[in-house]
Short mmCIF file of C-alpha atoms in Angstrom, two decimals:
data_model
loop_
_atom_site.label_atom_id
_atom_site.label_comp_id
_atom_site.label_asym_id
_atom_site.label_seq_id
_atom_site.Cartn_x
_atom_site.Cartn_y
_atom_site.Cartn_z
CA MET A 1 -3.73 -13.94 20.37
CA ARG A 2 -0.62 -12.60 18.79
CA LYS A 3 1.77 -10.62 20.95
CA LEU A 4 1.35 -6.90 21.58
CA LEU A 5 4.40 -5.21 20.08
CA PRO A 6 5.63 -2.21 22.10
CA LEU A 7 6.04 1.13 20.40
CA LEU A 8 9.57 2.42 20.12
CA PHE A 9 10.29 5.56 22.12
CA ILE A 10 11.29 8.61 20.12
CA ALA A 11 12.98 10.91 22.64
CA ILE A 12 12.39 14.64 22.54
CA GLY A 13 15.32 16.42 24.18
CA SER A 14 17.97 18.98 23.58
CA ALA A 15 19.68 16.85 20.95
CA ALA A 16 18.23 17.07 17.46
CA ILE A 17 16.62 13.70 16.67
CA ALA A 18 15.05 13.03 13.29
CA GLN A 19 11.35 12.28 13.62
CA PRO A 20 10.12 9.12 11.86
CA CYS A 21 7.16 10.88 10.25
CA THR A 22 5.45 14.18 9.50
CA PRO A 23 1.71 14.59 10.21
CA ASN A 24 -0.38 14.80 7.05
CA PRO A 25 -2.14 18.22 7.00
CA LEU A 26 -5.08 16.70 5.11
CA TYR A 27 -6.36 15.41 8.47
CA ALA A 28 -5.87 18.65 10.43
CA ASP A 29 -9.58 19.61 10.21
CA SER A 30 -10.78 16.30 11.66
CA ILE A 31 -12.07 15.95 15.23
CA PHE A 32 -10.96 12.49 16.40
CA GLY A 33 -9.65 9.33 14.86
CA VAL A 34 -6.84 7.33 13.31
CA TRP A 35 -6.02 7.41 9.59
CA PRO A 36 -6.01 5.59 7.29
CA ASP A 37 -9.42 4.38 8.40
CA THR A 38 -10.60 0.77 8.17
CA THR A 39 -12.24 1.41 4.79
CA THR A 40 -8.95 2.48 3.22
CA ASN A 41 -6.92 0.16 5.46
CA PHE A 42 -3.17 -0.43 5.28
CA VAL A 43 -1.08 -1.00 2.16
CA TRP A 44 -0.10 -4.53 1.23
CA GLY A 45 3.42 -5.82 1.73
CA ALA A 46 5.62 -8.64 0.51
CA LEU A 47 7.66 -11.18 2.41
CA GLY A 48 11.24 -9.97 2.84
CA GLU A 49 10.56 -6.56 1.29
CA PRO A 50 10.71 -3.20 3.16
CA TYR A 51 7.30 -2.09 4.40
CA PHE A 52 6.08 1.41 5.38
CA GLN A 53 2.64 2.64 6.44
CA ASP A 54 2.05 6.12 7.83
CA LEU A 55 -0.43 6.63 10.69
CA ASN A 56 -2.10 9.92 11.60
CA LEU A 57 -4.22 10.61 14.68
CA ILE A 58 -6.03 13.43 16.47
CA VAL A 59 -6.86 13.37 20.19
CA PRO A 60 -10.34 14.72 21.15
CA GLU A 61 -10.75 17.20 23.99
CA ASP A 62 -13.85 15.54 25.50
CA ALA A 63 -13.26 12.07 26.97
CA GLY A 64 -16.90 11.24 26.23
CA VAL A 65 -15.98 10.84 22.56
CA ILE A 66 -13.97 7.78 23.61
CA ASP A 67 -16.16 6.54 26.49
CA PRO A 68 -19.65 8.03 27.19
CA ASN A 69 -19.15 7.36 30.91
CA PHE A 70 -16.56 10.17 30.93
CA SER A 71 -18.57 12.72 28.95
CA GLY A 72 -17.56 16.26 29.85
CA GLN A 73 -14.17 15.24 31.22
CA ILE A 74 -11.21 16.89 29.53
CA ILE A 75 -8.49 14.69 28.03
CA ASP A 76 -4.94 15.76 28.82
CA SER A 77 -3.15 13.41 26.43
CA VAL A 78 -3.34 10.00 24.76
CA ALA A 79 -0.65 7.33 24.75
CA PHE A 80 -0.48 4.97 21.77
CA THR A 81 0.31 1.69 23.54
CA GLY A 82 0.73 -0.74 20.69
CA ILE A 83 -0.83 -2.84 17.93
CA ASN A 84 -2.07 -6.39 18.41
CA GLY A 85 -1.41 -8.75 15.53
CA LEU A 86 1.48 -7.19 13.60
CA PRO A 87 3.33 -9.75 11.46
CA ASN A 88 6.81 -10.62 12.68
CA GLY A 89 9.42 -8.17 11.41
CA LEU A 90 7.20 -5.08 11.63
CA ILE A 91 7.27 -2.49 14.42
CA VAL A 92 5.68 0.89 15.09
CA VAL A 93 7.64 4.08 15.71
CA CYS A 94 6.04 7.40 16.55
CA ALA A 95 6.75 11.11 16.80
CA SER A 96 5.80 11.65 20.45
CA GLN A 97 4.55 15.15 21.29
CA THR A 98 5.73 14.93 24.91
CA GLY A 99 8.69 13.47 26.78
CA ALA A 100 6.72 10.25 27.34
CA PRO A 101 6.73 7.34 24.88
CA CYS A 102 4.32 7.75 21.96
CA THR A 103 2.12 10.33 23.69
CA TYR A 104 -0.04 12.86 21.88
CA ILE A 105 -1.60 16.15 23.01
CA THR A 106 -5.26 17.14 22.70
CA GLY A 107 -6.15 18.87 19.44
CA GLN A 108 -2.78 18.39 17.73
CA LEU A 109 -2.33 16.17 14.69
CA GLY A 110 0.21 13.43 15.42
CA CYS A 111 1.78 10.61 13.48
CA GLY A 112 3.54 7.25 13.57
CA VAL A 113 4.86 4.67 11.12
CA ILE A 114 4.50 0.91 10.79
CA GLN A 115 7.77 -0.23 9.28
CA GLY A 116 10.22 -3.09 8.92
CA ILE A 117 10.73 -6.17 6.78
CA PRO A 118 8.01 -8.81 7.29
CA THR A 119 9.29 -12.34 7.93
CA GLU A 120 5.91 -14.11 7.63
CA PHE A 121 3.11 -13.93 5.10
CA GLY A 122 -0.66 -14.02 5.30
CA GLN A 123 -3.50 -11.74 6.32
CA PHE A 124 -3.05 -10.16 9.76
CA PRO A 125 -6.06 -8.61 11.55
CA LEU A 126 -4.88 -5.72 13.73
CA VAL A 127 -6.13 -3.82 16.79
CA LEU A 128 -4.68 -0.37 17.58
CA ASN A 129 -4.63 0.42 21.31
CA VAL A 130 -4.49 3.77 23.12
CA LEU A 131 -4.84 5.09 26.68
CA ALA A 132 -6.56 8.45 27.13
CA TYR A 133 -5.62 10.30 30.32
CA THR A 134 -8.26 12.46 32.02
CA THR A 135 -8.69 13.98 35.48
CA PHE A 136 -11.77 12.79 37.40
CA PHE A 137 -12.43 14.31 40.85
CA GLY A 138 -8.77 15.18 41.16
CA ASN A 139 -7.52 11.75 40.09
CA VAL A 140 -5.76 11.02 36.80
CA ILE A 141 -7.58 8.12 35.14
CA PRO A 142 -6.41 6.20 32.06
CA VAL A 143 -9.28 5.31 29.72
CA PRO A 144 -8.43 2.47 27.30
CA TYR A 145 -9.71 2.52 23.74
CA SER A 146 -9.10 0.23 20.75
CA PHE A 147 -9.47 0.69 16.99
CA SER A 148 -10.33 -2.64 15.37
CA GLY A 149 -11.07 -3.66 11.78
CA TYR A 150 -7.57 -3.04 10.44
CA LYS A 151 -5.47 -5.58 8.57
CA ILE A 152 -2.18 -5.99 6.75
CA ASN A 153 -1.78 -8.46 3.90
CA ILE A 154 1.73 -9.81 3.31
CA SER A 155 2.20 -11.77 0.10
CA GLN A 156 4.63 -14.68 -0.08
CA MET A 157 6.62 -13.33 -3.01
CA VAL A 158 6.72 -10.54 -5.55
CA ASN A 159 6.51 -11.48 -9.20
CA VAL A 160 8.28 -8.64 -11.00
CA GLU A 161 6.76 -9.47 -14.37
CA GLU A 162 3.30 -9.56 -12.85
CA ILE A 163 3.74 -6.19 -11.15
CA GLY A 164 5.04 -4.68 -14.37
CA ALA A 165 1.93 -5.87 -16.18
CA THR A 166 -0.39 -4.62 -13.44
CA GLY A 167 1.23 -1.19 -13.15
CA LEU A 168 -1.07 0.97 -11.08
CA ALA A 169 -1.93 -0.34 -7.63
CA GLN A 170 -3.43 0.88 -4.35
CA VAL A 171 -5.28 3.69 -6.15
CA ARG A 172 -7.47 5.69 -3.74
CA ASN A 173 -8.11 9.15 -2.37
CA VAL A 174 -7.53 9.98 1.30
CA PRO A 175 -9.51 11.14 3.19
CA ASN A 176 -12.78 10.11 1.59
CA PRO A 177 -15.27 11.71 2.18
CA PHE A 178 -13.40 15.04 2.41
CA ALA A 179 -14.34 18.63 3.19
CA VAL A 180 -11.68 20.78 1.50
CA ARG A 181 -8.57 18.77 0.58
CA THR A 182 -7.84 15.16 -0.30
CA GLN A 183 -4.91 13.25 -1.81
CA ILE A 184 -5.16 10.92 -4.78
CA GLU A 185 -2.71 8.11 -4.06
CA PHE A 186 -1.34 5.31 -6.22
CA GLN A 187 1.62 2.96 -6.38
CA MET A 188 3.71 2.15 -9.47
CA PRO A 189 6.50 -0.42 -9.99
CA ARG A 190 8.58 2.09 -11.97
CA ALA A 191 8.65 5.76 -12.95
CA SER A 192 6.20 6.75 -15.66
CA GLN A 193 4.21 9.74 -16.90
CA VAL A 194 0.83 9.90 -15.15
CA ARG A 195 -2.32 11.84 -15.92
CA VAL A 196 -4.84 12.50 -13.13
CA ARG A 197 -8.29 13.95 -13.87
CA VAL A 198 -11.44 14.74 -11.89
CA PHE A 199 -14.96 14.64 -13.38
CA ASN A 200 -18.50 15.28 -12.21
CA LEU A 201 -21.15 12.60 -12.70
CA LEU A 202 -22.11 14.16 -16.05
CA GLY A 203 -18.64 13.35 -17.35
CA GLU A 204 -17.46 16.96 -17.44
CA GLU A 205 -13.74 17.34 -16.71
CA LEU A 206 -13.17 19.69 -13.77
CA TRP A 207 -9.46 19.31 -13.07
CA GLU A 208 -6.39 17.76 -14.74
CA GLN A 209 -2.73 17.32 -13.90
CA THR A 210 0.02 15.52 -15.78
CA LEU A 211 3.20 14.61 -13.94
CA GLN A 212 6.15 12.27 -13.86
CA GLY A 213 5.18 9.56 -11.41
CA LYS A 214 7.87 7.84 -9.37
CA ALA A 215 8.39 4.20 -8.47
CA GLY A 216 6.55 3.48 -5.22
CA MET A 217 3.79 5.52 -3.60
CA ASN A 218 2.67 8.75 -5.27
CA ARG A 219 0.39 11.36 -3.66
CA ILE A 220 -1.33 14.12 -5.64
CA PRO A 221 -3.14 16.84 -3.61
CA PHE A 222 -6.57 17.97 -4.78
CA GLU A 223 -8.65 20.88 -3.42
CA SER A 224 -12.42 21.17 -3.82
CA ARG A 225 -12.36 24.97 -4.33
CA ASP A 226 -15.94 26.12 -5.17
CA MET A 227 -17.23 22.67 -6.11
CA PRO A 228 -20.63 21.79 -4.59
CA ASP A 229 -21.03 18.83 -2.25
CA GLY A 230 -21.57 15.53 -4.00
CA VAL A 231 -19.95 12.52 -5.63
CA TYR A 232 -17.12 12.96 -8.15
CA LEU A 233 -14.98 10.63 -10.23
CA TYR A 234 -11.20 10.68 -10.50
CA LYS A 235 -9.19 8.86 -13.15
CA VAL A 236 -5.50 7.92 -12.91
CA GLU A 237 -3.85 6.96 -16.22
CA ALA A 238 -0.33 5.57 -16.74
CA GLY A 239 0.60 4.18 -20.13
CA LYS A 240 -2.20 1.90 -21.32
CA GLU A 241 -3.60 1.42 -17.83
CA ALA A 242 -6.22 3.49 -16.04
CA HIS A 243 -8.12 3.38 -12.77
CA THR A 244 -11.33 5.27 -11.97
CA GLY A 245 -12.49 5.89 -8.42
CA ARG A 246 -15.29 7.75 -6.61
CA MET A 247 -14.77 10.46 -4.04
CA VAL A 248 -17.31 12.26 -1.90
CA LEU A 249 -17.18 15.99 -1.11
CA ASN A 250 -19.07 16.71 2.12
CA ARG A 251 -18.43 19.99 3.93
#
């Protein structure tokens, strides 16, 4: 088993300290979980290249959501204790909501970041670990919980010509399914004009936006408005390349 890397402490005090991340409001309506989920999973990285992956999480009020044995017990807070299996060179930093290391309060959207420069390549299965604190008959009890099924892929090298030919990468919408808002995300090796469209399954165009995409990760917000629940298609076009994906609206 690979080592458990400790989370770096982000102090909250009288001095103004820049937080490493900002919670993504797209997840504010969720009940409990960590995002991205294991279906979306984490972005790929390259050996010796800077890596960044945002994490978002919401703490449930009822401890029974985490462990049925504690159903009805109120959670005070959750501490994010680390990730098993991170490749060497990567660490996790977090925007703690209390004075304790990487601790989050019930019902508030929190965030963290996996970052660094990986010094080894391969596929790395990950396990995210938390401790939920609840009071049981007057005693504070930590309830451990793990999120498995995650992975990070680190490639051995980056072929610039190959990336230039591929263009669009990591195209997806997050969250998916979604209730009101989602973000259509994609990566590009260089700045380029991008056209993003949404269609119903009959091929009727419902929404369109053209923008100047930047090198790196791009995020385009999309709101469902008065659209009925169902499956929709989105298309991201840059130059001669295009990617079509499916997203599910479920209120």
